[in-house]
């Protein structure tokens, strides 16, 4: 990093839920979400891009945990065929749907 | 107890003695066997003594060896050994058979020592073979069996999951979805919500696009009941799309319009139980309806249609009616034309009471930009169609004429002359248009813009006495027309449907899909029943269409072995499961 001169962004980002839970997620996984990708785009000059912390005020911790699970699930199966669907508890699915829609995931 | 035993001549001492005797017998027997074996060895050495006996024994041994070689056990072992040692290692069959002969098992009823625990036991037909080929006692047999059962159960579990998955994968392929990787989270969640829809109280402020997707899934699963419908009724939303209303009754339709007075887009299909009441209620209460699509509303009377057109007609921008078999005759269509002056989009499909007069009446709807007609096929003459096209053509961006058997070259000529804005064209099921007329439609003398959607399916000669059609003036969409179409629209074309245009030649296909030309936007091609399609053509298509996502080749029996690049859904191959090899170039 120091050698190249321009500081390359940390490979991890922090996602904060509305109730204050923090998730440290690999950047490559979190960028599955187009919303987060744009938040973290260095050219955008958003504060999220500079600090690497995204406050997601409309997503609760319990839903965000599932979202993060999906981020890694998606990364794990990125190039494989016939991927099984991730298991989603039915009591979460509506909220998760709204969150997924917001995050464009 | 001892008295009872004594009275039956049973004594512990006797049992013990018997046991000891049997043990001794067994030991003696074993010793004797060993001696016999040694003697046999000796016999072999002094073979000159008894050549007849020896020959007999040898023949017997050969026989048993043969038997062993044919047995399943032998083949299994040979296979295992080959796997252990590598397939190129040549195993001597005789050697293996002999090694098995040594261990050849005692018959049921005899005594044997268990291979695992060493205990002596009586051999039964159910005794299992141990890992080294010896027999196992009842207890060890049972343990081994249990273990095998467990193992097979585990294996079953492992294979069962992908099998269920494969069904889903094939289903996705038919829908054109073969992208590698997991589905989007939205997609997974929507499916999950659709699964548990009966436990959901309300959707909350779900975005319209998701509501629509949910409606599609629920309609497909046929679970759109009155109870589920209520989830979709929201006064703050301006559209209602229900793709399967078959389970809804009259009062449910009434409820839709009562709950959503501001609705602008109404789309109700298979609405078989919609009656005059709800339709007129909508015409009275829902003052903002601009887009109306109704399917299979066969209980609505002509009078109600006329009333509705008169009330809502002036504000309607699009109207799509389909599968009406009991109403909407020529008179009502005239009311429609008179009332709905602002229509920009009109689709009439399978309305069996509409005649040629209706088609004639539609000529005055000059604001139309999108027109789909699949009605009054039998009696509509090409002259009427020409009149229709020359009156409306200059505005049309979409023109779909389906199953008009009378549609001939003059209609194609009229399309070419009048329609200068077309981006979507469907001419389906004509049997008399010539290849030359189709080619001339696309020869671009008049600077018509390229098409984005071209559906020219089922244009072929149907004289069963002459399957190839007339030679001098080919009928149907053939090679010449295909070439002209792709030259004209190849740069923008996204969807191409040539189903059953069976006069297209192999050379014609090769010329269009030569692997050098590029059709950058083409995503979806249907070449079903175009029998000349083969592996070479398919490879050409893959190279010529970089954006291709879906290719349908039903009944193209020459196409079997083509390698399918990742990310392209090919449907209709004869051996769907095996030959779909998805790989990189």
XYZ file of C-alpha atoms in Angstrom:
690
model
C 0.000 0.000 0.000
C 2.620 2.458 1.098
C 4.797 1.587 -1.870
C 2.161 2.324 -4.475
C 1.490 5.759 -2.999
C -2.277 5.800 -3.430
C -3.871 4.075 -0.454
C -5.905 1.176 -1.753
C -9.152 0.693 0.172
C -9.332 -1.856 2.932
C -10.571 -5.266 1.832
C -13.239 -5.107 4.513
C -16.158 -2.733 4.988
C -18.489 -2.224 7.908
C -22.260 -2.388 7.587
C -24.238 -0.918 10.481
C -27.866 -1.842 11.048
C -30.565 0.497 12.338
C -30.253 -0.964 15.827
C -26.501 -0.591 15.905
C -25.187 -4.028 14.983
C -21.969 -3.863 13.005
C -20.967 -6.392 10.398
C -17.449 -6.489 8.991
C -17.823 -7.872 5.509
C -15.395 -8.505 2.700
C -15.687 -5.667 0.223
C -15.936 -7.988 -2.759
C -18.894 -9.773 -1.161
C -20.732 -6.640 -0.088
C -20.439 -5.152 -3.561
C -22.932 -7.747 -4.819
C -25.405 -5.073 -3.800
C -25.520 -2.303 -6.359
C -26.579 0.165 -3.675
C -23.609 -0.588 -1.450
C -21.306 -0.652 -4.465
C -22.326 2.891 -5.330
C -22.052 3.996 -1.721
C -18.481 2.737 -1.621
C -17.450 4.004 -5.031
C -14.342 6.066 -4.388
C -15.168 8.486 -7.171
C -18.517 9.322 -5.617
C -16.959 11.097 -2.633
C -19.649 9.815 -0.283
C -18.625 9.609 3.349
C -19.239 5.850 3.148
C -16.533 5.582 0.508
C -14.009 7.405 2.654
C -14.724 5.727 5.969
C -15.734 2.309 4.653
C -18.755 2.340 6.973
C -22.300 2.109 5.630
C -25.174 3.011 7.926
C -28.271 1.192 6.742
C -30.937 2.930 8.763
C -33.872 1.031 7.335
C -32.531 -2.474 7.920
C -32.598 -4.146 11.311
C -29.727 -6.229 12.639
C -31.516 -9.521 12.295
C -32.314 -8.859 8.629
C -28.876 -7.450 7.889
C -27.324 -10.621 9.280
C -29.274 -12.622 6.703
C -28.271 -10.172 3.977
C -24.616 -10.599 4.897
C -25.105 -14.369 4.842
C -26.406 -13.987 1.311
C -23.403 -11.857 0.308
C -21.067 -14.706 1.192
C -23.436 -17.320 -0.190
C -23.457 -15.467 -3.489
C -19.682 -15.137 -3.539
C -19.206 -18.813 -2.748
C -21.397 -19.936 -5.649
C -20.420 -17.193 -8.066
C -19.411 -19.488 -10.917
C -21.237 -22.703 -10.172
C -24.275 -24.171 -11.876
C -27.528 -25.283 -10.312
C -27.062 -23.400 -7.079
C -29.537 -24.271 -4.333
C -31.601 -21.422 -2.944
C -30.435 -20.037 0.351
C -32.700 -20.995 3.221
C -34.769 -18.091 4.475
C -36.963 -18.306 7.576
C -40.501 -17.421 6.589
C -40.955 -14.839 9.334
C -38.065 -12.843 7.857
C -38.856 -13.140 4.184
C -40.992 -10.027 3.780
C -38.560 -7.755 5.571
C -35.673 -9.371 3.769
C -37.440 -8.806 0.470
C -37.791 -5.119 1.195
C -34.152 -4.920 2.250
C -33.029 -6.797 -0.865
C -35.074 -4.458 -3.017
C -33.487 -1.441 -1.344
C -29.997 -2.863 -1.701
C -30.629 -3.959 -5.321
C -29.272 -7.398 -4.564
C -36.753 -75.309 38.120
C -34.013 -77.900 38.532
C -36.824 -80.457 39.054
C -38.437 -79.473 35.817
C -35.139 -79.706 33.949
C -34.328 -83.014 35.598
C -37.704 -84.374 34.681
C -36.964 -83.570 31.069
C -33.553 -85.257 31.164
C -31.663 -81.974 30.943
C -28.650 -81.424 33.115
C -26.070 -78.679 33.184
C -23.250 -81.201 33.258
C -24.507 -82.868 30.116
C -24.775 -79.589 28.275
C -21.254 -78.699 29.302
C -19.961 -82.082 28.178
C -21.736 -81.798 24.856
C -20.222 -78.414 24.312
C -16.725 -79.645 25.075
C -17.196 -82.581 22.718
C -18.326 -80.343 19.911
C -15.365 -78.086 20.449
C -12.998 -81.036 20.294
C -14.734 -82.322 17.196
C -14.320 -79.028 15.535
C -10.638 -78.873 16.397
C -10.126 -82.369 15.156
C -11.969 -81.572 11.961
C -9.788 -78.580 11.363
C -6.636 -80.603 11.964
C -7.877 -83.259 9.612
C -8.596 -80.657 6.965
C -5.104 -79.325 7.313
C -3.704 -82.840 7.000
C -5.828 -83.489 3.953
C -4.563 -80.331 2.371
C -1.011 -81.406 3.053
C -1.742 -84.811 1.609
C -3.267 -83.197 -1.455
C -0.086 -81.258 -1.881
C 1.777 -84.523 -1.533
C -0.493 -86.112 -4.068
C 0.358 -83.459 -6.546
C 4.013 -84.315 -6.148
C 3.663 -88.013 -6.711
C 1.158 -87.444 -9.496
C 2.422 -90.366 -11.580
C 0.789 -92.682 -9.085
C -2.746 -91.921 -10.005
C -3.096 -89.948 -13.260
C -6.818 -90.653 -13.622
C -7.627 -89.368 -10.163
C -5.476 -86.327 -10.737
C -7.100 -85.547 -14.042
C -10.494 -85.766 -12.417
C -9.474 -83.446 -9.642
C -7.962 -81.003 -12.077
C -11.106 -80.935 -14.177
C -13.128 -80.355 -11.057
C -10.910 -77.482 -10.043
C -11.143 -75.922 -13.476
C -14.879 -76.163 -13.300
C -15.042 -74.384 -9.973
C -12.599 -71.787 -11.211
C -14.836 -71.168 -14.194
C -17.797 -70.829 -11.898
C -15.963 -68.380 -9.717
C -14.875 -66.364 -12.723
C -18.474 -65.998 -13.786
C -19.696 -64.994 -10.362
C -20.542 -61.438 -9.465
C -18.206 -61.472 -6.520
C -15.289 -62.221 -8.823
C -16.103 -59.381 -11.165
C -16.481 -57.032 -8.263
C -13.125 -57.967 -6.852
C -11.454 -57.723 -10.190
C -12.871 -54.244 -10.629
C -11.733 -53.203 -7.182
C -8.288 -54.570 -7.764
C -8.009 -52.775 -11.077
C -9.022 -49.574 -9.420
C -6.466 -50.047 -6.691
C -3.646 -50.852 -9.045
C -4.606 -48.614 -11.944
C -6.542 -49.731 -14.949
C -3.504 -50.534 -17.072
C -2.353 -53.200 -14.649
C -3.278 -56.551 -16.168
C -4.529 -58.840 -13.448
C -4.209 -62.560 -14.012
C -7.752 -63.889 -13.878
C -6.637 -67.362 -12.862
C -4.633 -66.082 -9.929
C -7.537 -64.079 -8.603
C -9.968 -66.940 -9.043
C -7.595 -69.311 -7.262
C -7.251 -66.928 -4.350
C -11.004 -66.883 -4.101
C -11.168 -70.654 -4.317
C -8.962 -70.897 -1.253
C -11.443 -68.836 0.643
C -14.420 -70.520 -0.971
C -17.053 -70.505 1.628
C -18.544 -73.345 3.678
C -22.127 -74.231 2.914
C -25.006 -73.267 5.216
C -25.296 -75.581 8.195
C -21.552 -76.014 8.627
C -19.554 -74.490 11.428
C -17.094 -71.708 10.864
C -15.066 -69.195 12.850
C -16.174 -65.619 12.482
C -13.675 -63.504 10.625
C -14.020 -60.474 12.858
C -14.631 -61.698 16.391
C -13.244 -65.226 15.937
C -16.233 -66.893 17.566
C -17.447 -70.195 16.239
C -20.920 -70.134 14.683
C -23.261 -72.036 12.370
C -23.221 -70.742 8.776
C -26.654 -69.705 7.477
C -27.672 -68.379 4.064
C -27.795 -64.947 5.694
C -24.217 -64.934 6.933
C -22.368 -61.949 5.522
C -18.966 -61.956 3.942
C -16.328 -60.036 5.859
C -13.795 -57.592 4.470
C -11.256 -60.360 3.752
C -13.726 -62.781 2.191
C -14.352 -64.922 5.291
C -17.758 -65.378 6.872
C -19.151 -63.445 9.821
C -21.189 -64.611 12.768
C -24.779 -63.487 13.221
C -23.903 -60.577 15.453
C -21.114 -59.247 13.234
C -23.297 -59.794 10.146
C -25.970 -57.669 11.694
C -23.552 -54.888 12.539
C -22.157 -54.914 9.023
C -25.653 -54.791 7.575
C -26.626 -51.839 9.739
C -23.520 -50.015 8.680
C -24.257 -50.620 4.997
C -27.792 -49.409 5.436
C -26.617 -46.236 7.094
C -24.093 -45.644 4.364
C -26.638 -46.076 1.589
C -28.997 -43.769 3.410
C -26.309 -41.112 3.564
C -25.600 -41.560 -0.121
C -29.264 -41.226 -0.899
C -29.405 -37.981 0.996
C -26.489 -36.667 -0.977
C -27.968 -37.534 -4.376
C -31.550 -36.570 -3.600
C -30.823 -32.871 -3.257
C -29.284 -32.352 -6.717
C -32.090 -34.375 -8.281
C -34.722 -31.981 -6.990
C -32.423 -29.185 -8.000
C -32.115 -30.498 -11.519
C -35.842 -30.175 -11.990
C -35.611 -26.538 -10.957
C -32.588 -26.034 -13.200
C -34.430 -27.437 -16.208
C -37.431 -25.312 -15.370
C -35.210 -22.237 -15.208
C -33.656 -23.200 -18.532
C -37.061 -23.206 -20.194
C -37.564 -19.727 -18.831
C -34.219 -18.783 -20.351
C -32.361 -18.435 -17.066
C -29.042 -20.281 -17.066
C -26.824 -17.655 -15.561
C -24.210 -19.247 -13.331
C -24.191 -18.326 -9.666
C -26.906 -17.829 -7.098
C -30.189 -16.159 -7.903
C -30.611 -12.616 -6.745
C -31.730 -12.177 -3.160
C -34.853 -10.392 -4.366
C -35.737 -13.367 -6.504
C -35.156 -15.871 -3.702
C -37.237 -13.781 -1.309
C -40.111 -13.275 -3.749
C -40.360 -17.027 -4.263
C -40.215 -17.584 -0.541
C -42.949 -15.011 0.076
C -45.089 -16.663 -2.595
C -44.627 -19.975 -0.788
C -45.849 -18.689 2.534
C -48.409 -16.237 1.180
C -51.199 -17.827 3.188
C -49.522 -16.836 6.456
C -49.001 -13.224 5.479
C -51.272 -10.538 6.889
C -50.306 -7.739 4.538
C -47.553 -6.794 2.143
C -46.885 -3.412 3.695
C -45.510 -0.772 1.346
C -44.092 -3.215 -1.146
C -42.923 -1.579 -4.387
C -45.142 -2.042 -7.424
C -42.593 -4.041 -9.371
C -42.415 -6.650 -6.620
C -46.192 -6.815 -6.302
C -46.399 -7.547 -9.997
C -43.772 -10.260 -9.761
C -45.614 -11.818 -6.827
C -48.854 -11.749 -8.753
C -47.159 -13.558 -11.626
C -45.789 -16.295 -9.407
C -49.010 -16.753 -7.461
C -51.006 -16.854 -10.690
C -48.689 -19.444 -12.135
C -49.081 -21.581 -9.028
C -52.834 -21.030 -9.232
C -53.223 -19.947 -5.636
C -54.724 -16.523 -6.243
C -57.783 -16.959 -4.068
C -60.069 -14.197 -2.731
C -58.040 -14.299 0.494
C -54.753 -13.717 -1.377
C -56.345 -11.061 -3.566
C -56.888 -8.876 -0.511
C -53.122 -8.530 -0.094
C -53.020 -6.806 -3.478
C -55.838 -4.337 -2.830
C -54.232 -1.043 -1.910
C -55.899 2.318 -2.402
C -52.523 4.038 -2.815
C -51.527 1.986 -5.839
C -52.696 2.900 -9.323
C -52.630 -0.513 -10.932
C -53.923 -4.010 -10.442
C -52.490 -6.963 -12.353
C -54.011 -10.369 -11.693
C -52.949 -12.914 -14.258
C -55.250 -15.671 -13.077
C -58.664 -14.589 -11.807
C -60.204 -18.031 -12.203
C -60.770 -18.388 -8.470
C -62.260 -14.935 -7.999
C -65.997 -14.430 -7.952
C -68.287 -11.569 -8.802
C -68.028 -9.864 -5.419
C -64.232 -10.102 -5.501
C -64.137 -8.059 -8.688
C -66.509 -5.600 -7.112
C -64.171 -5.413 -4.126
C -61.164 -4.644 -6.341
C -62.845 -1.553 -7.782
C -64.330 -0.503 -4.430
C -60.894 -0.625 -2.775
C -59.016 1.055 -5.592
C -61.088 3.971 -6.912
C -58.008 5.666 -8.365
C -56.812 2.692 -10.363
C -55.402 3.548 -13.784
C -54.164 0.193 -15.047
C -56.587 -2.724 -14.869
C -55.330 -6.108 -15.995
C -57.522 -9.090 -15.165
C -57.055 -12.343 -17.054
C -59.057 -15.524 -16.974
C -61.736 -13.411 -15.350
C -64.443 -15.928 -16.128
C -66.738 -14.859 -13.313
C -66.640 -11.155 -14.045
C -70.181 -10.060 -14.852
C -71.960 -6.896 -15.990
C -72.224 -5.618 -12.411
C -68.511 -5.212 -11.611
C -67.690 -3.952 -15.117
C -70.301 -1.189 -14.931
C -69.334 -0.456 -11.336
C -65.785 0.112 -12.575
C -67.055 2.345 -15.372
C -68.965 4.386 -12.762
C -66.480 4.577 -9.896
C -62.998 4.306 -11.340
C -62.740 7.540 -13.247
C -59.051 7.289 -13.975
C -58.867 3.966 -15.812
C -56.683 4.494 -18.857
C -55.433 1.012 -19.569
C -57.839 -1.878 -19.598
C -56.992 -5.491 -20.255
C -59.549 -8.241 -19.741
C -59.267 -11.901 -20.639
C -61.988 -14.522 -20.944
C -64.720 -12.286 -19.516
C -67.428 -14.293 -21.176
C -70.273 -13.473 -18.797
C -70.241 -9.803 -19.748
C -73.093 -9.003 -22.126
C -72.936 -6.866 -25.254
C -75.001 -4.187 -23.569
C -72.528 -3.875 -20.715
C -69.594 -3.638 -23.137
C -71.370 -0.847 -25.019
C -72.152 1.036 -21.782
C -68.608 0.657 -20.569
C -67.111 1.897 -23.861
C -69.401 4.888 -23.832
C -68.466 5.837 -20.264
C -64.748 5.092 -20.250
C -64.034 5.203 -23.982
C -62.798 8.775 -24.278
C -60.126 8.314 -21.604
C -58.896 4.840 -22.626
C -55.393 4.790 -24.020
C -55.002 1.077 -24.326
C -57.508 -1.721 -24.613
C -56.752 -5.406 -24.787
C -59.519 -7.973 -24.954
C -59.064 -11.661 -25.522
C -60.889 -14.980 -25.513
C -64.392 -13.567 -25.887
C -66.660 -16.174 -27.401
C -70.109 -14.942 -26.507
C -70.073 -11.190 -27.039
C -68.305 -8.339 -28.813
C -69.840 -8.698 -32.246
C -69.448 -6.230 -35.105
C -72.033 -3.789 -33.655
C -70.189 -3.498 -30.358
C -66.865 -3.029 -32.128
C -68.469 -0.094 -33.959
C -69.453 1.382 -30.587
C -65.894 0.791 -29.429
C -64.467 2.609 -32.427
C -66.927 5.486 -31.972
C -66.236 5.884 -28.242
C -62.570 5.148 -27.796
C -61.124 7.824 -30.008
C -57.926 8.213 -28.057
C -56.797 4.605 -28.215
C -53.114 4.215 -28.891
C -52.839 0.528 -28.197
C -55.373 -2.069 -29.236
C -55.150 -5.804 -28.964
C -58.025 -8.070 -29.928
C -57.367 -11.750 -29.845
C -59.671 -14.744 -30.144
C -62.875 -12.722 -30.132
C -64.922 -15.125 -32.147
C -67.892 -12.902 -32.955
C -65.877 -10.238 -34.707
C -66.150 -10.306 -38.469
C -64.648 -8.503 -41.419
C -66.873 -5.491 -40.695
C -65.072 -5.052 -37.382
C -61.681 -4.990 -39.061
C -63.104 -2.483 -41.522
C -64.426 -0.313 -38.669
C -61.032 -0.228 -36.959
C -59.650 1.688 -39.966
C -60.833 4.957 -38.400
C -58.838 4.622 -35.170
C -56.047 6.715 -36.567
C -54.289 7.382 -33.280
C -53.287 3.758 -32.911
C -49.599 3.112 -32.455
C -49.767 -0.531 -31.463
C -52.185 -2.921 -33.109
C -52.547 -6.651 -32.598
C -55.332 -8.484 -34.373
C -55.998 -12.158 -34.237
C -59.696 -12.113 -34.959
C -62.051 -12.891 -37.813
C -59.399 -14.864 -39.610
C -61.574 -16.830 -41.965
C -63.557 -14.165 -43.727
C -61.158 -11.245 -43.696
C -60.010 -10.576 -47.228
C -56.594 -9.222 -47.994
C -58.236 -6.123 -49.500
C -59.642 -5.202 -46.061
C -56.268 -5.764 -44.455
C -54.618 -3.562 -47.062
C -57.201 -0.863 -46.316
C -56.530 -1.205 -42.571
C -52.798 -0.908 -43.016
C -52.905 1.986 -45.411
C -55.245 3.928 -43.071
C -53.318 3.282 -39.851
C -49.828 2.351 -41.001
C -48.149 5.743 -40.832
C -48.462 5.839 -37.028
C -47.948 2.198 -36.198
C -44.934 1.110 -34.213
C -46.303 -2.359 -33.520
C -48.233 -4.437 -36.012
C -49.269 -8.008 -35.325
C -51.508 -9.938 -37.683
C -51.970 -13.548 -36.674
C -53.426 -16.464 -38.574
C -54.931 -14.544 -41.491
C -55.008 -17.208 -44.161
C -55.979 -14.693 -46.821
C -53.030 -12.443 -46.035
C -51.085 -12.233 -49.277
C -48.276 -10.354 -50.999
C -50.377 -7.231 -51.428
C -50.653 -6.882 -47.631
C -46.865 -7.142 -47.257
C -46.534 -4.542 -49.989
C -48.933 -2.269 -48.072
C -46.895 -2.693 -44.874
C -43.783 -1.692 -46.763
C -45.451 1.335 -48.312
C -47.318 2.613 -45.232
C -45.529 1.636 -42.041
C -42.439 3.765 -41.674
C -42.140 3.571 -37.894
C -42.467 -0.126 -37.237
C -40.200 -1.638 -34.618
C -42.263 -4.727 -33.866
C -43.777 -6.854 -36.581
C -45.591 -10.138 -36.352
C -46.993 -11.846 -39.404
C -47.895 -15.323 -38.355
C -49.565 -18.168 -40.121
C -49.846 -16.888 -43.662
C -49.831 -19.654 -46.242
C -49.765 -17.746 -49.510
C -47.192 -14.966 -49.078
C -44.150 -15.525 -51.259
C -40.529 -15.476 -50.257
C -39.928 -12.686 -52.752
C -42.632 -10.505 -51.154
C -41.110 -10.973 -47.693
C -37.675 -10.173 -49.100
C -38.985 -7.047 -50.735
C -40.633 -5.974 -47.447
C -37.163 -5.725 -45.953
C -35.164 -4.534 -48.929
C -35.170 -1.053 -47.459
C -35.802 1.033 -50.536
C -38.025 3.281 -48.448
C -35.727 3.722 -45.483
C -37.898 1.918 -42.936
C -36.110 1.657 -39.593
C -34.760 -1.691 -38.394
C -37.079 -3.935 -36.425
C -36.451 -4.774 -32.781
C -38.927 -7.606 -32.638
C -39.636 -9.826 -35.621
C -42.033 -12.738 -35.370
C -42.548 -14.293 -38.779
C -43.395 -17.769 -37.600
C -45.547 -20.341 -39.383
C -45.162 -18.761 -42.811
C -44.899 -21.783 -45.089
C -46.628 -23.643 -47.823
C -49.017 -26.286 -46.541
C -49.694 -28.373 -49.631
C -49.149 -31.859 -48.288
C -48.791 -33.283 -51.809
C -45.806 -31.054 -52.457
C -43.946 -30.582 -49.210
C -41.181 -28.411 -50.644
C -43.596 -25.912 -52.127
C -43.552 -24.557 -55.685
C -40.066 -24.181 -57.103
C -40.396 -21.194 -59.394
C -41.962 -18.845 -56.825
C -41.211 -20.119 -53.315
C -44.000 -19.677 -50.800
C -43.436 -18.701 -47.182
C -40.525 -17.028 -45.495
C -37.456 -18.615 -47.103
C -33.753 -18.045 -47.408
C -34.045 -14.890 -49.496
C -36.406 -13.223 -47.024
C -34.289 -14.254 -44.038
C -31.216 -12.708 -45.605
C -33.090 -9.503 -46.409
C -34.528 -9.331 -42.883
C -31.162 -9.720 -41.194
C -29.481 -7.242 -43.517
C -32.272 -4.788 -42.783
C -32.708 -5.287 -39.025
C -29.646 -7.189 -37.847
C -28.140 -4.160 -36.161
C -31.058 -3.627 -33.762
C -33.013 -6.863 -33.742
C -33.483 -8.369 -30.275
C -36.034 -11.100 -30.802
C -36.435 -13.292 -33.836
C -39.079 -15.964 -34.200
C -38.936 -18.138 -37.298
C -40.760 -21.146 -35.941
C -41.908 -23.552 -38.632
C -40.589 -21.475 -41.526
C -39.456 -24.768 -42.941
C -38.465 -23.570 -46.398
C -35.350 -21.858 -45.126
C -32.405 -23.777 -46.546
C -29.213 -24.819 -44.804
C -27.208 -22.595 -47.107
C -29.520 -19.690 -46.290
C -29.014 -20.198 -42.571
C -25.245 -20.530 -42.998
C -25.105 -17.318 -44.979
C -26.962 -15.377 -42.301
C -25.246 -16.973 -39.311
C -21.789 -17.290 -40.805
C -19.861 -16.548 -37.635
C -18.397 -13.378 -39.119
C -21.387 -11.071 -39.255
C -22.481 -9.755 -35.891
C -25.992 -9.152 -34.629
C -25.106 -7.320 -31.444
C -28.575 -7.045 -29.899
C -30.095 -10.406 -30.754
C -31.064 -12.098 -27.485
C -33.806 -14.549 -28.264
C -34.164 -16.786 -31.312
C -36.757 -19.447 -32.029
C -35.854 -21.802 -34.873
C -38.122 -24.669 -33.884
C -39.288 -26.861 -36.757
C -36.770 -25.257 -39.094
C -35.444 -28.674 -39.943
C -32.276 -27.522 -41.649
C -30.778 -26.321 -38.393
C -27.839 -28.504 -37.373
C -24.767 -28.283 -35.168
C -22.883 -26.171 -37.690
C -25.709 -23.652 -37.879
C -25.956 -23.573 -34.100
C -22.255 -22.890 -33.750
C -22.640 -20.153 -36.324
C -25.477 -18.639 -34.299
C -23.409 -18.690 -31.105
C -20.587 -16.867 -32.854
C -22.788 -14.426 -34.732
C -24.967 -13.381 -31.793
C -22.792 -12.302 -28.871
C -25.753 -11.226 -26.754
C -27.743 -14.419 -27.244
C -29.511 -15.636 -24.111
C -32.063 -18.099 -25.408
C -32.352 -20.341 -28.443
C -35.288 -22.654 -29.075
C -34.699 -25.593 -31.411
C -37.624 -27.916 -30.876
C -37.825 -30.597 -33.547
C -34.468 -29.685 -35.092
C -33.275 -33.259 -35.087
C -29.951 -32.581 -36.778
C -28.850 -30.396 -33.908
C -27.514 -32.652 -31.190
C -23.887 -32.242 -30.367
C -23.206 -28.537 -30.541
C -21.193 -27.182 -27.645
C -23.254 -24.604 -25.863
C -21.417 -21.632 -24.403
C -22.106 -20.826 -20.777
C -24.990 -18.480 -20.189
C -27.094 -19.464 -23.202
C -30.306 -21.390 -22.603
C -30.923 -23.812 -25.447
C -34.320 -25.452 -25.195
C -35.806 -28.248 -27.251
C -32.776 -30.437 -27.888
C -33.890 -34.063 -28.340
C -31.916 -35.410 -25.382
C -32.317 -32.478 -23.083
C -30.562 -33.808 -20.052
C -27.478 -35.408 -21.491
C -26.262 -33.290 -24.321
C -26.534 -29.905 -22.702
C -22.865 -29.487 -22.087
C -22.329 -26.054 -20.768
C -18.742 -25.087 -21.161
C -16.413 -22.428 -22.333
C -15.236 -22.204 -25.916
